[in-house]
Amino acid sequence: MRLRLVLALILSAALLLVSFAAADQLPPNELGRVMILEYHKIDYPEARWTRMPENFRRDLATLYAKGYRLIALGDLLDGRIVLPAGTTPIVLTFDDSSPGQFRYIEQNGVLTIDPKSAVGILEAFAREHPDFGRAATFFVLPTADSPNRLFNQPAWEGHKLRYLVSHGYEIGNHTLWHANLAKYPEATVRAQLAEAKAWIQRHVPDYRIRALALPYGAYPSDVSWLLRGSAKGTTYRHDAVLKVGGGAAPSPFSRAFDPVRLPRIQAIERELAHWLGYFERNPGERFVSDGDPDTVTVPAALRDRLRSELPRRLRIVDR
Ligand SMILES: [Zn+2]
């Protein structure tokens, strides 16, 4: 009799604890949408295509406080979401390799990453908040005119690309010099993609480029040219093609996930505020991790939105 009472007390205490813990944590929904943010210049002054360093750092702090955590674009493509329960994956991308994205400066005779460049800000933030993660994809332009050619410090081009790859960042194809692929015939489109890859691989020979960001979001007349092929002795293959807009992306586990037309959100004040507000008002739309990379937890009502072919390692769990 007394044992039963004690058990009942323990049980109700445990339930109480669970309800407290869950009070400000969203239930898992791995069919929710994921934001892929798109930055251009990190510089002064703030403008349509420029985010000031202070504002970029504030973006990271806001995302962190709201439960977003960085994942690599490649992990999104693979449906490999390794995050604590209750958090939401987010992907950062940087287009056009402008100098404010990654700059070296000399301080007291020592070469250091400019703490006001995007990589400097990301690195500092990751040190202060290790659980935020460290990931971003840089869609670079290997032969653009200054200042967009590989971050605009010719002596350090290779060093920077190797740094990115060895520190958990990704490098993406953005054509050789920002070509509008809608305007060119097949041979030119393929040459742009293959040669951009060859230029990048001069610095990081074993690195596999998985994603292409389309300059101006412009598709050529045949999408298949973007995905695989060869030109000028170089073979290329892309698992994903990113657009310049379009809003939050579908979950990688959803039928609606189309890696050949991945939408992005331009990381400017107004757009960011809009989408953060959107997910506050519609928490059921947001991807929320279940904490287990081997399971996909889905609300029962949304189960028919699941993709039919999922990686074999994954197990589906109804919420
Ligand atoms: Zn661009």
Short mmCIF file of C-alpha atoms and ligand atoms in Angstrom, two decimals:
data_model
loop_
_atom_site.label_atom_id
_atom_site.label_comp_id
_atom_site.label_asym_id
_atom_site.label_seq_id
_atom_site.Cartn_x
_atom_site.Cartn_y
_atom_site.Cartn_z
CA MET A 1 0.00 0.00 0.00
CA ARG A 2 2.69 2.43 1.10
CA LEU A 3 4.90 1.37 -1.83
CA ARG A 4 2.09 2.19 -4.23
CA LEU A 5 1.72 5.64 -2.70
CA VAL A 6 5.45 6.29 -3.00
CA LEU A 7 5.42 5.14 -6.63
CA ALA A 8 2.46 7.37 -7.36
CA LEU A 9 4.26 10.34 -5.82
CA ILE A 10 7.42 9.65 -7.79
CA LEU A 11 5.41 9.31 -10.98
CA SER A 12 3.53 12.57 -10.50
CA ALA A 13 6.77 14.39 -9.64
CA ALA A 14 8.32 13.01 -12.82
CA LEU A 15 5.31 14.10 -14.90
CA LEU A 16 5.52 17.55 -13.40
CA LEU A 17 9.21 17.77 -14.32
CA VAL A 18 8.51 16.64 -17.87
CA SER A 19 5.79 19.25 -18.32
CA PHE A 20 8.11 21.98 -17.03
CA ALA A 21 10.91 20.89 -19.32
CA ALA A 22 8.55 20.81 -22.29
CA ALA A 23 6.96 24.16 -21.49
CA ASP A 24 9.21 26.20 -23.78
CA GLN A 25 10.40 23.43 -26.05
CA LEU A 26 8.59 22.76 -29.30
CA PRO A 27 7.55 19.16 -30.01
CA PRO A 28 9.63 17.44 -32.73
CA ASN A 29 8.48 17.95 -36.31
CA GLU A 30 10.99 16.79 -38.85
CA LEU A 31 8.68 17.63 -41.74
CA GLY A 32 8.90 21.33 -40.88
CA ARG A 33 10.64 23.86 -43.10
CA VAL A 34 14.30 24.91 -42.92
CA MET A 35 15.74 28.35 -43.66
CA ILE A 36 18.73 28.59 -45.99
CA LEU A 37 20.01 32.13 -45.50
CA GLU A 38 21.82 33.96 -48.30
CA TYR A 39 24.38 36.65 -47.45
CA HIS A 40 26.34 38.77 -49.89
CA LYS A 41 28.65 41.50 -48.60
CA ILE A 42 29.59 41.79 -44.93
CA ASP A 43 30.72 45.41 -44.90
CA TYR A 44 29.73 49.04 -44.36
CA PRO A 45 27.30 50.70 -44.77
CA GLU A 46 24.21 48.49 -44.50
CA ALA A 47 22.57 48.25 -47.94
CA ARG A 48 20.47 46.00 -50.16
CA TRP A 49 23.32 43.54 -50.70
CA THR A 50 25.37 44.41 -47.62
CA ARG A 51 25.01 43.36 -44.00
CA MET A 52 27.17 45.26 -41.51
CA PRO A 53 29.47 43.07 -39.37
CA GLU A 54 27.62 44.10 -36.19
CA ASN A 55 24.30 43.16 -37.74
CA PHE A 56 25.61 39.83 -38.96
CA ARG A 57 26.78 39.04 -35.44
CA ARG A 58 23.38 40.08 -34.12
CA ASP A 59 21.71 37.74 -36.63
CA LEU A 60 23.73 34.86 -35.19
CA ALA A 61 22.82 35.84 -31.62
CA THR A 62 19.12 36.13 -32.52
CA LEU A 63 19.07 32.77 -34.26
CA TYR A 64 20.91 31.13 -31.36
CA ALA A 65 18.49 32.57 -28.79
CA LYS A 66 15.50 31.36 -30.81
CA GLY A 67 16.76 27.78 -30.88
CA TYR A 68 18.29 27.66 -34.36
CA ARG A 69 21.52 25.66 -34.83
CA LEU A 70 23.89 25.62 -37.80
CA ILE A 71 24.13 22.58 -40.01
CA ALA A 72 26.13 22.05 -43.19
CA LEU A 73 24.29 22.24 -46.49
CA GLY A 74 25.67 18.76 -47.28
CA ASP A 75 24.05 17.37 -44.13
CA LEU A 76 20.73 18.93 -45.11
CA LEU A 77 21.00 17.25 -48.52
CA ASP A 78 21.78 13.93 -46.87
CA GLY A 79 19.00 14.26 -44.27
CA ARG A 80 21.67 13.96 -41.57
CA ILE A 81 20.31 16.22 -38.85
CA VAL A 82 22.53 15.82 -35.79
CA LEU A 83 21.03 18.31 -33.35
CA PRO A 84 19.62 18.29 -29.82
CA ALA A 85 15.90 17.72 -29.43
CA GLY A 86 13.83 20.88 -29.69
CA THR A 87 16.30 22.82 -31.87
CA THR A 88 15.89 23.87 -35.51
CA PRO A 89 18.52 23.48 -38.24
CA ILE A 90 19.53 26.51 -40.30
CA VAL A 91 21.96 26.80 -43.22
CA LEU A 92 24.13 29.84 -43.97
CA THR A 93 25.34 30.63 -47.47
CA PHE A 94 27.57 33.43 -48.77
CA ASP A 95 27.63 34.36 -52.46
CA ASP A 96 30.22 36.14 -54.63
CA SER A 97 33.39 35.82 -52.44
CA SER A 98 33.62 39.54 -51.62
CA PRO A 99 36.47 40.62 -49.29
CA GLY A 100 34.31 41.21 -46.19
CA GLN A 101 33.37 37.54 -46.13
CA PHE A 102 36.93 36.37 -45.41
CA ARG A 103 39.79 38.81 -44.87
CA TYR A 104 43.23 38.42 -43.36
CA ILE A 105 44.81 41.36 -41.55
CA GLU A 106 48.18 41.83 -39.94
CA GLN A 107 48.10 42.55 -36.24
CA ASN A 108 51.44 43.14 -34.51
CA GLY A 109 53.18 41.33 -37.33
CA VAL A 110 50.88 38.31 -37.04
CA LEU A 111 48.47 37.34 -39.78
CA THR A 112 44.96 36.88 -38.35
CA ILE A 113 41.44 36.57 -39.67
CA ASP A 114 39.78 39.97 -39.59
CA PRO A 115 37.34 39.74 -36.64
CA LYS A 116 34.95 41.93 -38.66
CA SER A 117 34.83 39.59 -41.63
CA ALA A 118 32.13 36.92 -41.79
CA VAL A 119 34.55 34.06 -41.07
CA GLY A 120 36.04 35.99 -38.13
CA ILE A 121 32.57 36.63 -36.72
CA LEU A 122 31.49 33.01 -37.24
CA GLU A 123 34.64 31.69 -35.57
CA ALA A 124 34.29 33.99 -32.55
CA PHE A 125 30.63 33.10 -32.18
CA ALA A 126 31.39 29.37 -32.37
CA ARG A 127 34.03 29.76 -29.64
CA GLU A 128 31.56 31.54 -27.35
CA HIS A 129 28.65 29.24 -28.20
CA PRO A 130 30.07 25.85 -29.16
CA ASP A 131 26.58 24.33 -29.31
CA PHE A 132 25.55 26.78 -32.07
CA GLY A 133 27.65 24.77 -34.51
CA ARG A 134 30.08 25.86 -37.19
CA ALA A 135 28.94 25.65 -40.79
CA ALA A 136 28.42 27.82 -43.86
CA THR A 137 28.78 27.40 -47.61
CA PHE A 138 30.79 29.92 -49.62
CA PHE A 139 29.78 30.16 -53.29
CA VAL A 140 32.93 31.65 -54.73
CA LEU A 141 33.92 33.25 -58.04
CA PRO A 142 37.41 32.08 -59.10
CA THR A 143 37.99 34.47 -62.02
CA ALA A 144 35.69 37.43 -61.33
CA ASP A 145 37.07 40.96 -61.47
CA SER A 146 38.30 42.54 -58.24
CA PRO A 147 36.94 42.63 -55.56
CA ASN A 148 34.94 39.40 -56.07
CA ARG A 149 37.71 37.06 -57.07
CA LEU A 150 38.14 34.54 -54.21
CA PHE A 151 37.82 37.16 -51.43
CA ASN A 152 40.18 39.65 -53.10
CA GLN A 153 43.53 38.86 -51.47
CA PRO A 154 45.40 37.04 -54.28
CA ALA A 155 48.29 35.98 -52.07
CA TRP A 156 45.92 34.18 -49.69
CA GLU A 157 43.40 32.61 -52.07
CA GLY A 158 44.59 29.06 -51.59
CA HIS A 159 45.15 29.52 -47.89
CA LYS A 160 41.57 30.68 -47.43
CA LEU A 161 39.99 27.85 -49.40
CA ARG A 162 42.05 25.32 -47.44
CA TYR A 163 41.10 27.03 -44.18
CA LEU A 164 37.39 26.82 -45.03
CA VAL A 165 37.52 23.15 -45.94
CA SER A 166 39.54 22.19 -42.86
CA HIS A 167 37.26 24.11 -40.47
CA GLY A 168 33.90 22.59 -41.33
CA TYR A 169 32.82 25.09 -44.00
CA GLU A 170 31.83 24.20 -47.54
CA ILE A 171 32.75 25.68 -50.90
CA GLY A 172 30.16 25.87 -53.65
CA ASN A 173 30.17 26.56 -57.39
CA HIS A 174 28.86 29.97 -58.48
CA THR A 175 30.30 29.79 -62.04
CA LEU A 176 33.65 31.26 -63.05
CA TRP A 177 32.69 34.94 -63.01
CA HIS A 178 28.96 35.14 -62.24
CA ALA A 179 27.72 34.16 -65.67
CA ASN A 180 23.99 34.41 -66.33
CA LEU A 181 23.48 30.82 -67.44
CA ALA A 182 20.08 31.56 -69.00
CA LYS A 183 21.88 33.46 -71.76
CA TYR A 184 24.33 30.81 -72.92
CA PRO A 185 24.33 27.64 -75.01
CA GLU A 186 25.13 24.26 -73.51
CA ALA A 187 28.87 24.34 -74.20
CA THR A 188 29.34 27.65 -72.41
CA VAL A 189 27.21 26.62 -69.42
CA ARG A 190 29.20 23.41 -69.00
CA ALA A 191 32.52 25.22 -69.42
CA GLN A 192 31.57 27.75 -66.70
CA LEU A 193 30.78 24.97 -64.23
CA ALA A 194 33.69 22.68 -65.05
CA GLU A 195 36.28 25.45 -65.11
CA ALA A 196 35.07 26.93 -61.83
CA LYS A 197 35.51 23.52 -60.26
CA ALA A 198 38.99 23.15 -61.77
CA TRP A 199 40.04 26.54 -60.37
CA ILE A 200 38.82 25.67 -56.88
CA GLN A 201 40.47 22.27 -56.99
CA ARG A 202 43.82 23.78 -57.78
CA HIS A 203 43.79 24.89 -54.14
CA VAL A 204 41.84 22.02 -52.56
CA PRO A 205 42.44 19.05 -54.87
CA ASP A 206 40.42 16.43 -53.01
CA TYR A 207 37.49 18.62 -52.10
CA ARG A 208 34.15 17.59 -53.65
CA ILE A 209 31.91 20.53 -54.56
CA ARG A 210 28.33 19.41 -54.01
CA ALA A 211 26.25 22.51 -54.63
CA LEU A 212 25.80 25.21 -57.26
CA ALA A 213 24.24 28.60 -56.54
CA LEU A 214 22.82 30.07 -59.73
CA PRO A 215 23.98 33.62 -60.48
CA TYR A 216 20.82 35.80 -60.61
CA GLY A 217 18.84 32.60 -59.96
CA ALA A 218 18.85 32.10 -63.74
CA TYR A 219 18.42 28.52 -64.99
CA PRO A 220 19.74 27.52 -68.41
CA SER A 221 17.25 26.11 -70.91
CA ASP A 222 18.11 22.55 -69.81
CA VAL A 223 18.49 21.93 -66.07
CA SER A 224 20.38 18.68 -66.63
CA TRP A 225 23.43 20.66 -67.84
CA LEU A 226 23.82 21.86 -64.25
CA LEU A 227 23.81 18.46 -62.62
CA ARG A 228 26.58 16.49 -64.28
CA GLY A 229 28.87 16.62 -67.25
CA SER A 230 32.33 17.53 -68.36
CA ALA A 231 34.07 20.25 -70.26
CA LYS A 232 37.69 21.18 -70.90
CA GLY A 233 38.87 17.95 -69.33
CA THR A 234 37.05 18.41 -66.03
CA THR A 235 34.06 16.38 -64.88
CA TYR A 236 31.53 17.93 -62.51
CA ARG A 237 28.53 16.71 -60.56
CA HIS A 238 26.19 18.77 -58.38
CA ASP A 239 23.76 17.31 -55.84
CA ALA A 240 21.95 20.60 -55.36
CA VAL A 241 21.14 23.84 -57.16
CA LEU A 242 20.26 26.89 -55.06
CA LYS A 243 18.05 29.77 -56.12
CA VAL A 244 18.35 33.39 -54.95
CA GLY A 245 14.94 33.56 -53.25
CA GLY A 246 11.77 31.63 -52.65
CA GLY A 247 11.42 31.48 -48.87
CA ALA A 248 12.06 28.65 -46.42
CA ALA A 249 13.00 25.26 -47.88
CA PRO A 250 10.89 22.13 -47.39
CA SER A 251 12.23 19.49 -44.99
CA PRO A 252 14.73 17.13 -46.63
CA PHE A 253 12.32 14.33 -45.62
CA SER A 254 9.37 15.90 -47.40
CA ARG A 255 8.06 15.08 -50.88
CA ALA A 256 8.31 18.78 -51.63
CA PHE A 257 12.11 18.81 -51.13
CA ASP A 258 13.64 19.40 -54.56
CA PRO A 259 17.44 19.65 -54.39
CA VAL A 260 17.55 21.01 -57.95
CA ARG A 261 15.45 24.04 -56.94
CA LEU A 262 16.35 24.86 -53.37
CA PRO A 263 14.88 28.17 -52.24
CA ARG A 264 16.80 30.62 -50.06
CA ILE A 265 16.00 33.61 -47.89
CA GLN A 266 18.00 36.78 -48.46
CA ALA A 267 19.57 37.71 -45.15
CA ILE A 268 18.60 41.36 -45.02
CA GLU A 269 16.85 42.98 -42.05
CA ARG A 270 13.32 42.94 -43.48
CA GLU A 271 13.38 39.38 -44.85
CA LEU A 272 14.95 37.93 -41.74
CA ALA A 273 12.44 39.65 -39.47
CA HIS A 274 9.62 38.43 -41.69
CA TRP A 275 10.67 34.78 -41.53
CA LEU A 276 11.57 34.74 -37.84
CA GLY A 277 8.14 36.24 -37.15
CA TYR A 278 6.51 33.75 -39.48
CA PHE A 279 7.88 30.79 -37.54
CA GLU A 280 6.94 32.39 -34.19
CA ARG A 281 3.35 32.69 -35.38
CA ASN A 282 3.37 29.29 -37.09
CA PRO A 283 5.52 27.05 -34.86
CA GLY A 284 3.95 23.98 -36.47
CA GLU A 285 5.63 24.93 -39.78
CA ARG A 286 9.11 24.91 -38.30
CA PHE A 287 11.49 21.96 -38.49
CA VAL A 288 12.13 20.83 -34.92
CA SER A 289 14.67 18.06 -34.30
CA ASP A 290 13.82 14.97 -32.27
CA GLY A 291 17.44 14.72 -31.11
CA ASP A 292 18.07 11.41 -32.88
CA PRO A 293 19.78 11.51 -36.30
CA ASP A 294 18.55 7.98 -37.07
CA THR A 295 14.84 8.68 -36.69
CA VAL A 296 12.46 11.01 -38.50
CA THR A 297 9.72 12.15 -36.12
CA VAL A 298 6.60 13.34 -37.89
CA PRO A 299 3.22 14.51 -36.65
CA ALA A 300 0.75 11.76 -37.59
CA ALA A 301 -1.41 14.24 -39.53
CA LEU A 302 1.49 15.10 -41.87
CA ARG A 303 2.69 11.57 -42.53
CA ASP A 304 1.55 11.57 -46.14
CA ARG A 305 3.98 14.40 -46.85
CA LEU A 306 6.96 12.08 -46.31
CA ARG A 307 9.21 11.37 -49.26
CA SER A 308 8.78 7.80 -50.48
CA GLU A 309 12.49 6.98 -50.69
CA LEU A 310 14.41 7.89 -47.57
CA PRO A 311 17.96 6.84 -46.68
CA ARG A 312 17.88 3.30 -45.28
CA ARG A 313 19.41 4.19 -41.94
CA LEU A 314 16.35 6.29 -41.05
CA ARG A 315 13.37 5.05 -39.04
CA ILE A 316 10.03 6.88 -39.10
CA VAL A 317 8.44 7.72 -35.73
CA ASP A 318 4.90 9.05 -35.40
CA ARG A 319 4.50 11.84 -32.90
ZN ZN B 1 26.01 35.88 -56.89
#
